[in-house]
Structures are given as structure tokens and as C-alpha cells.
GROMACS .gro file of C-alpha atoms in nm:
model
  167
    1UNK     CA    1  -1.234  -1.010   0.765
    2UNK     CA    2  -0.984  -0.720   0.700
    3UNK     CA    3  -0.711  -0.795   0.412
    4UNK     CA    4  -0.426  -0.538   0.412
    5UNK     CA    5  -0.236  -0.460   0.075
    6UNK     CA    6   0.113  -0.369   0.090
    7UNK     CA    7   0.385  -0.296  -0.199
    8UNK     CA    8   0.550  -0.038  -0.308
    9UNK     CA    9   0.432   0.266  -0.497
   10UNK     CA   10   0.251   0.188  -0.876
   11UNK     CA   11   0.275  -0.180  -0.758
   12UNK     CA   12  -0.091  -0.179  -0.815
   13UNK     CA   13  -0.262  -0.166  -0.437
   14UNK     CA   14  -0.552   0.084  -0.537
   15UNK     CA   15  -0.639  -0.063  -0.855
   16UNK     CA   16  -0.643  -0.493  -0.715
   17UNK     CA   17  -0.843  -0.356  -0.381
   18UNK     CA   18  -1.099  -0.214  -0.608
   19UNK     CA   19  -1.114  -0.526  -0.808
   20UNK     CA   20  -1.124  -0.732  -0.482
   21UNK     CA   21  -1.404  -0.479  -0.365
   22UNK     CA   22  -1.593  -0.547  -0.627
   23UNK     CA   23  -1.526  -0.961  -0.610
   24UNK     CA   24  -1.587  -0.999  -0.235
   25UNK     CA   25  -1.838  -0.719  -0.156
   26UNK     CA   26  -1.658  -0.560   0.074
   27UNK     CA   27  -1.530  -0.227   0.105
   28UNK     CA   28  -1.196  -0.048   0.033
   29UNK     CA   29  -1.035   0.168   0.218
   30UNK     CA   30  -0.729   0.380   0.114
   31UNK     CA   31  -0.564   0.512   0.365
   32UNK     CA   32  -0.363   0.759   0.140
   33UNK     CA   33  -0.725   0.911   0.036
   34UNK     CA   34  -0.852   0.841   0.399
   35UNK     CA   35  -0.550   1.100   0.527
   36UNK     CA   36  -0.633   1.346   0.236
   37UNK     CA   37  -0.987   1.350   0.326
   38UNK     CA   38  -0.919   1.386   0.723
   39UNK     CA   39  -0.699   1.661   0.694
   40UNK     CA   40  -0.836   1.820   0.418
   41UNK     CA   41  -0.511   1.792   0.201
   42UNK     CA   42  -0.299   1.622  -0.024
   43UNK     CA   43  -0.033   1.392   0.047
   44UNK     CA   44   0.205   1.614  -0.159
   45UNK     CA   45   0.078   1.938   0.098
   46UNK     CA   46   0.140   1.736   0.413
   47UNK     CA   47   0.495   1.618   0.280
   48UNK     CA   48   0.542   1.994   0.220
   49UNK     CA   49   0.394   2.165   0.538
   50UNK     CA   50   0.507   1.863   0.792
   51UNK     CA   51   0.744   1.679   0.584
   52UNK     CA   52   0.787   1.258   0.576
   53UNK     CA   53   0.812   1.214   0.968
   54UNK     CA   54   0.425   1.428   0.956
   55UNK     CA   55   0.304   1.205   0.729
   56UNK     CA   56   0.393   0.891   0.870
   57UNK     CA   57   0.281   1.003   1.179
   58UNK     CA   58  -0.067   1.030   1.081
   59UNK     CA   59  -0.018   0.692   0.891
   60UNK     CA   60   0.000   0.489   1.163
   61UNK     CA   61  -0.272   0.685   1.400
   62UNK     CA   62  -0.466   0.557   1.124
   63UNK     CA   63  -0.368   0.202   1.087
   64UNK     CA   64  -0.382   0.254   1.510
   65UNK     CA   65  -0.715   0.294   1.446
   66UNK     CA   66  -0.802   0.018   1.244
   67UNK     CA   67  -0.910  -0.251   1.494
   68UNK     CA   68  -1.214  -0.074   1.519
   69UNK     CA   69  -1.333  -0.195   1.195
   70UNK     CA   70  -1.465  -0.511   1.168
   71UNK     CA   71  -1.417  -0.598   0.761
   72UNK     CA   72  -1.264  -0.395   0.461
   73UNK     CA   73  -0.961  -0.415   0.210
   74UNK     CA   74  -0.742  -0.180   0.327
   75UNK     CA   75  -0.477  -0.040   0.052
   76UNK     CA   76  -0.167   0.100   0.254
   77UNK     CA   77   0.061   0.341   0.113
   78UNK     CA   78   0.399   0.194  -0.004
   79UNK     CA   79   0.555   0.313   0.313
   80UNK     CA   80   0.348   0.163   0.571
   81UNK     CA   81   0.603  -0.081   0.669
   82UNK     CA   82   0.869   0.191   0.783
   83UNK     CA   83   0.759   0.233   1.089
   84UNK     CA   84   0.769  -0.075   1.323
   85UNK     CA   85   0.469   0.002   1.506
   86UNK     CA   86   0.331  -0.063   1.152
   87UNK     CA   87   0.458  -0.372   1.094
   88UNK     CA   88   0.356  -0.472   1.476
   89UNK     CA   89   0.025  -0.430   1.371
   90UNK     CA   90  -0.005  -0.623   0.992
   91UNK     CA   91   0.229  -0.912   1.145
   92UNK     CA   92  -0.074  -0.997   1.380
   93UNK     CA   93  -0.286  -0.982   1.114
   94UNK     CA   94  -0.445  -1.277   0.931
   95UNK     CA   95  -0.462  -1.141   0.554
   96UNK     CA   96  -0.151  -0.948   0.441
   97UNK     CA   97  -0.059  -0.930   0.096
   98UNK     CA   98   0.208  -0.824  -0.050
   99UNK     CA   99   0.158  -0.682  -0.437
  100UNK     CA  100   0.518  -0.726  -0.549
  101UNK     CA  101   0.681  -0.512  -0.852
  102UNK     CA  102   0.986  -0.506  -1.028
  103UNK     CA  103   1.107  -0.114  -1.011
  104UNK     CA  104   1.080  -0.127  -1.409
  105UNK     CA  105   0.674  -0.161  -1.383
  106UNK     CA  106   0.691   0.048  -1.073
  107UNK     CA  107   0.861   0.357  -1.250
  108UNK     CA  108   0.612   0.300  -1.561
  109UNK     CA  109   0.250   0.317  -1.311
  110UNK     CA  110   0.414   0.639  -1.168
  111UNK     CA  111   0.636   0.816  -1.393
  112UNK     CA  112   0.309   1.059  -1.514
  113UNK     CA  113   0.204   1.121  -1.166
  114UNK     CA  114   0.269   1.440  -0.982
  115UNK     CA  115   0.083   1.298  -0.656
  116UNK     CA  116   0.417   1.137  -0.556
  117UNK     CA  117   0.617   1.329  -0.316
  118UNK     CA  118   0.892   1.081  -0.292
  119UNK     CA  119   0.983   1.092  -0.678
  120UNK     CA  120   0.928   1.470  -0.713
  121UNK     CA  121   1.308   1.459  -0.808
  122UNK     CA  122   1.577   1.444  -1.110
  123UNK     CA  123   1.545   1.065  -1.078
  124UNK     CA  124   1.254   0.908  -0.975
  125UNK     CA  125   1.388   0.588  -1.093
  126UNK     CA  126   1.683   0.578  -0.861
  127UNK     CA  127   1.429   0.632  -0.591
  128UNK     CA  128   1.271   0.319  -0.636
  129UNK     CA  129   1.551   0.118  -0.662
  130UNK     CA  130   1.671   0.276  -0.291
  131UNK     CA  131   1.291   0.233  -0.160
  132UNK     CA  132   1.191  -0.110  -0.283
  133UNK     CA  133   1.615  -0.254  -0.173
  134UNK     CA  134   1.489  -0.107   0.158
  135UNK     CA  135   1.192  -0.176   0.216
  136UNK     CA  136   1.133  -0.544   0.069
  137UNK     CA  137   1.245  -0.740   0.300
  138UNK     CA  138   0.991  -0.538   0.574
  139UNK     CA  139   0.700  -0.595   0.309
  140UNK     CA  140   0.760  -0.951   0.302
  141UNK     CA  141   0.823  -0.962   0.715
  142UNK     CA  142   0.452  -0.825   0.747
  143UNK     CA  143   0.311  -1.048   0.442
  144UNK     CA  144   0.088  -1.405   0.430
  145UNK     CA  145   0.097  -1.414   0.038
  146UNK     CA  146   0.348  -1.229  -0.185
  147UNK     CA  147   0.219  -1.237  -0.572
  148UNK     CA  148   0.445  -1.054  -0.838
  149UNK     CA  149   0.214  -0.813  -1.034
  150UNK     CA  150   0.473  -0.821  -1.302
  151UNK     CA  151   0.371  -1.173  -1.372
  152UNK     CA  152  -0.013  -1.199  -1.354
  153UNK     CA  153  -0.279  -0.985  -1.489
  154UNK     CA  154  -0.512  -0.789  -1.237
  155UNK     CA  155  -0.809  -1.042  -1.274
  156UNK     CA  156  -0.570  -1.363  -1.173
  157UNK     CA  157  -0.447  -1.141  -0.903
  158UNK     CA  158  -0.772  -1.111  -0.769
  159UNK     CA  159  -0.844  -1.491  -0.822
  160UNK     CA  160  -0.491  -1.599  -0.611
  161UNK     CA  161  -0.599  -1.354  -0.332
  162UNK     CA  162  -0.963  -1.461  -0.334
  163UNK     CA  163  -0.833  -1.852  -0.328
  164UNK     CA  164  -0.571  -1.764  -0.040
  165UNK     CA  165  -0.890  -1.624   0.153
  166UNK     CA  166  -1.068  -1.950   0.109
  167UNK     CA  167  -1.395  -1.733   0.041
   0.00000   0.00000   0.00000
């Protein structure tokens, strides 16, 4: 079974597929870390050296590459769904969720991080209102189950997704 997370930035992807690793005994991948540790650099280096279109190149080579593996939680960055080859791929999938935050919580899980290429800017905040307007409607496209993160604590999280999975 593979069970994609989607949602934008500081919606809480990394920390709920560690939880659900933990849960289900299976294991996590994060393709943000998987790309650092395959090219041997940050996120906020390949923005810089190859820029957005770079990155999201070597996003979807890697979600490309995901039919090879037969079960894992896979945590995608927030924008996996921009490119529809992306969202080709998680629509034929069986276990999509989508981790859905306000931009309020989002700003607050990412205002003290510097690993964010996308809000290295005079307002971050503004930046997540643009992203999440844009991109919601795609995250919910690609989705099976939507829960808002705003309204549930990490542990019920994990208990909705692990119900919706039937496991």
C-alpha cells in the first residue's frame, strides 16, 4: 500500500507521515529529503543554482519513479501538484490525502524556517495566501480524504487516516 500526503507547506506532511510510520509500520519517505540526499544539496541550493522549474523537474522524476515501490507513506512537497504529470500520477492512486491548513497555521509552522525558498521574501505571508488560492483546488483534484489540520490534533489525524485505510 503506498499513501501519498499532500498540502501545502507547514500543513504538517512530515510530522503525520512519521506518526503514521510509526502506527502502520511502514516506512516514510520524503521526497524533499529524498532530493537533498540524491543530489547532495538543499532544496534552498537547487532553487538557487537551477531555480523552481530545476526543482520541480527532479520532483516528478522522483514521483516518476515511484511505482517501483511496493509500500511506504510518501510526504510530497507542497508543490507536487503543479505539475500535471504530478497530479496524473496521485489521481490514479488509491490513498491520497490531503493535510489541509488555514494560511494562519501555515505561516506559524514556517515563519522560523530558513529551509523555505518560496517565503525567503518581505512577506512570506502573502505567499501563502497566493500558493494555497492556487493550488487548493489541484490538492483536492488529486485527494481521496481531505482532513483540516487546523481542526484535529496530530494523533486523531493519524486515527481518520488509519480508519480511511481500513487497516
Amino acid at each position: 500500500m503506498k499513501i501519498f500526503l499532500v498540502g501545502p507547506m507547514g500543513s504538517g506532511k512530515s510530522k503525520i507521515g512519521k506518526l503514521l510510520s510509526s502506527e502502520i509500520n511502514l516506512d516514510l519517505i520524503d521526497i524533499d529529503k529524498e532530493i537533498e540526499a540524491k543530489f547532495e544539496k538543499t532544496i534552498v541550493e537547487i532553487f538557487d543554482s537551477e531555480g523552481e522549474e530545476g526543482f520541480r523537474s527532479k520532483e516528478i522524476d522522483f514521483l516518476e519513479g515511484i511505482n517501483k515501490i511496493e509500500g511506504a507513506i510518501i510526504s510530497t512537497g507542497g508543490g507536487i501538484v503543479e505539475a500535471s504529470v504530478n497530479r496524473d500520477i496521485l489521481i490514479k492512486e488509491k490513498h491520497v490525502i490531503f493535510l489541509n491548513a488555514s494560511v494562519e497555521n501555515q505561516y506559524q509552522a514556517t515563519k522560523d524556517k530558513t529551509k523555505r525558498p518560496l517565503l525567503n521574501n518581505e512577506n512570506p505571508k502573502q505567499v501563502l495566501e497566493s500558493l494555497y488560492e492556487h493550488r487548493l483546488d489541484l490538492y483536492k483534484s488529486v485527494s481521496n480524504l481531505e482532513l483540516n489540520t487546523d481542526l484535529l490534533s496530530n494523533e486523531d489525524i493519524v486515527k481518520e487516516i488509519i480508519s480511511f485505510l481500513n487497516v
